[in-house]
GROMACS .gro file of C-alpha atoms in nm:
model
  129
    1GLN     CA    1  -0.001   0.001   0.001
    2ALA     CA    2   0.279   0.242   0.078
    3GLN     CA    3   0.428   0.170  -0.260
    4GLN     CA    4   0.093   0.235  -0.421
    5GLN     CA    5   0.054   0.567  -0.241
    6GLN     CA    6   0.405   0.671  -0.345
    7ALA     CA    7   0.333   0.575  -0.707
    8GLU     CA    8   0.006   0.770  -0.699
    9LYS     CA    9   0.188   1.068  -0.545
   10LYS     CA   10   0.451   1.053  -0.820
   11ARG     CA   11   0.174   1.048  -1.082
   12GLU     CA   12   0.011   1.349  -0.914
   13ASP     CA   13   0.346   1.527  -0.891
   14ALA     CA   14   0.403   1.440  -1.258
   15GLN     CA   15   0.054   1.580  -1.351
   16THR     CA   16   0.094   1.893  -1.142
   17GLN     CA   17   0.441   1.948  -1.293
   18ALA     CA   18   0.297   1.900  -1.648
   19GLN     CA   19   0.018   2.138  -1.553
   20ARG     CA   20   0.267   2.390  -1.420
   21GLN     CA   21   0.470   2.360  -1.735
   22ALA     CA   22   0.163   2.405  -1.958
   23ALA     CA   23   0.048   2.709  -1.747
   24ALA     CA   24   0.405   2.858  -1.774
   25LYS     CA   25   0.404   2.807  -2.148
   26LEU     CA   26   0.065   2.973  -2.181
   27ALA     CA   27   0.172   3.266  -1.968
   28LEU     CA   28   0.489   3.307  -2.172
   29ARG     CA   29   0.294   3.286  -2.496
   30LYS     CA   30   0.056   3.557  -2.377
   31GLN     CA   31   0.344   3.783  -2.265
   32LEU     CA   32   0.524   3.732  -2.597
   33GLU     CA   33   0.205   3.821  -2.794
   34LYS     CA   34   0.167   4.136  -2.587
   35THR     CA   35   0.528   4.227  -2.659
   36LEU     CA   36   0.485   4.158  -3.028
   37LEU     CA   37   0.179   4.380  -3.044
   38GLN     CA   38   0.382   4.663  -2.889
   39ILE     CA   39   0.645   4.657  -3.162
   40PRO     CA   40   0.567   4.901  -3.442
   41PRO     CA   41   0.516   4.751  -3.789
   42PRO     CA   42   0.801   4.778  -4.026
   43LYS     CA   43   0.821   5.074  -4.258
   44PRO     CA   44   0.738   5.010  -4.624
   45PRO     CA   45   1.038   4.985  -4.854
   46PRO     CA   46   1.145   5.315  -5.026
   47PRO     CA   47   1.022   5.368  -5.381
   48GLU     CA   48   1.253   5.268  -5.666
   49MET     CA   49   1.277   5.626  -5.796
   50HIS     CA   50   1.437   5.859  -5.549
   51PHE     CA   51   1.302   6.176  -5.719
   52ILE     CA   52   1.052   6.258  -5.984
   53PRO     CA   53   1.204   6.440  -6.285
   54ASN     CA   54   1.087   6.800  -6.270
   55PRO     CA   55   1.236   7.084  -6.476
   56ALA     CA   56   1.182   7.321  -6.174
   57ASN     CA   57   1.401   7.096  -5.959
   58THR     CA   58   1.765   7.224  -5.981
   59GLU     CA   59   1.906   6.885  -5.909
   60PHE     CA   60   1.725   6.748  -6.218
   61ILE     CA   61   1.867   7.027  -6.432
   62TYR     CA   62   2.216   6.965  -6.302
   63LEU     CA   63   2.189   6.591  -6.381
   64THR     CA   64   2.043   6.664  -6.734
   65GLY     CA   65   2.330   6.898  -6.806
   66LEU     CA   66   2.581   6.645  -6.671
   67GLU     CA   67   2.431   6.377  -6.893
   68GLU     CA   68   2.454   6.604  -7.199
   69CYS     CA   69   2.823   6.676  -7.121
   70VAL     CA   70   2.906   6.313  -7.080
   71ASN     CA   71   2.728   6.221  -7.407
   72ARG     CA   72   2.924   6.496  -7.591
   73ILE     CA   73   3.252   6.369  -7.451
   74LEU     CA   74   3.174   6.005  -7.539
   75ASN     CA   75   3.082   6.102  -7.898
   76LEU     CA   76   3.377   6.322  -7.967
   77ASP     CA   77   3.526   6.064  -8.204
   78SER     CA   78   3.210   6.023  -8.405
   79ALA     CA   79   3.119   6.246  -8.696
   80PRO     CA   80   2.975   6.580  -8.575
   81THR     CA   81   2.600   6.615  -8.623
   82PRO     CA   82   2.501   6.908  -8.835
   83MET     CA   83   2.351   7.183  -8.624
   84PRO     CA   84   2.004   7.300  -8.741
   85VAL     CA   85   1.980   7.644  -8.888
   86PRO     CA   86   1.816   7.861  -8.624
   87PHE     CA   87   1.493   8.044  -8.698
   88THR     CA   88   1.510   8.417  -8.741
   89CYS     CA   89   1.208   8.648  -8.738
   90SER     CA   90   1.107   8.760  -9.082
   91GLN     CA   91   1.023   9.106  -8.948
   92CYS     CA   92   1.284   9.201  -8.687
   93LYS     CA   93   1.549   8.939  -8.766
   94THR     CA   94   1.585   8.824  -8.393
   95ASP     CA   95   1.682   8.462  -8.336
   96PHE     CA   96   1.534   8.413  -7.986
   97THR     CA   97   1.171   8.417  -7.863
   98PRO     CA   98   0.973   8.204  -7.624
   99THR     CA   99   0.740   8.091  -7.910
  100TRP     CA  100   0.757   8.108  -8.289
  101LYS     CA  101   0.458   8.167  -8.513
  102TRP     CA  102   0.453   8.054  -8.873
  103ASP     CA  103   0.439   8.351  -9.118
  104LYS     CA  104   0.100   8.306  -9.294
  105ASN     CA  105   0.221   8.475  -9.612
  106ALA     CA  106   0.486   8.205  -9.671
  107LYS     CA  107   0.293   7.907  -9.555
  108GLY     CA  108   0.162   7.789  -9.896
  109ASN     CA  109   0.501   7.812 -10.080
  110PRO     CA  110   0.677   7.472 -10.053
  111GLY     CA  111   1.054   7.472 -10.118
  112LYS     CA  112   1.075   7.831 -10.013
  113GLU     CA  113   1.273   7.943  -9.709
  114VAL     CA  114   1.088   7.879  -9.381
  115ARG     CA  115   0.952   8.206  -9.253
  116VAL     CA  116   0.852   8.260  -8.893
  117ILE     CA  117   0.763   8.556  -8.670
  118CYS     CA  118   0.873   8.607  -8.314
  119GLU     CA  119   0.628   8.646  -8.026
  120GLN     CA  120   0.696   9.012  -7.982
  121CYS     CA  121   0.627   9.099  -8.349
  122VAL     CA  122   0.306   8.894  -8.338
  123THR     CA  123   0.190   9.092  -8.034
  124SER     CA  124   0.276   9.424  -8.201
  125ASN     CA  125   0.099   9.314  -8.524
  126VAL     CA  126  -0.211   9.235  -8.327
  127LYS     CA  127  -0.205   9.578  -8.148
  128LYS     CA  128  -0.159   9.759  -8.486
  129ALA     CA  129  -0.454   9.576  -8.641
   0.00000   0.00000   0.00000
């Protein structure tokens, strides 16, 4: 009988020890879940493009100019490309303006020299008319 009681006691001790281990695991799991919930979520990865090309952005203009310089240097050995003949205003002979307008008098004459009018002459013509 004494041996039976000791065996039962060992079984109870084993059960209570297993119960204690299960309770400890459960408590640990709950604590870890709380800790995980307190950690902030990871930041999303940065976008592939670091900046959006914008002509108002000086960095973009610098990089565009740098790219043009590099292309010129790399193509020094190749045959030079012919430069286009710049427009000149058919009235005031200027070669720069924000916008060019086609001269209506010369529009229907193919093979003739291209005639354009600068923005300032167009404005003054409209005021005169």
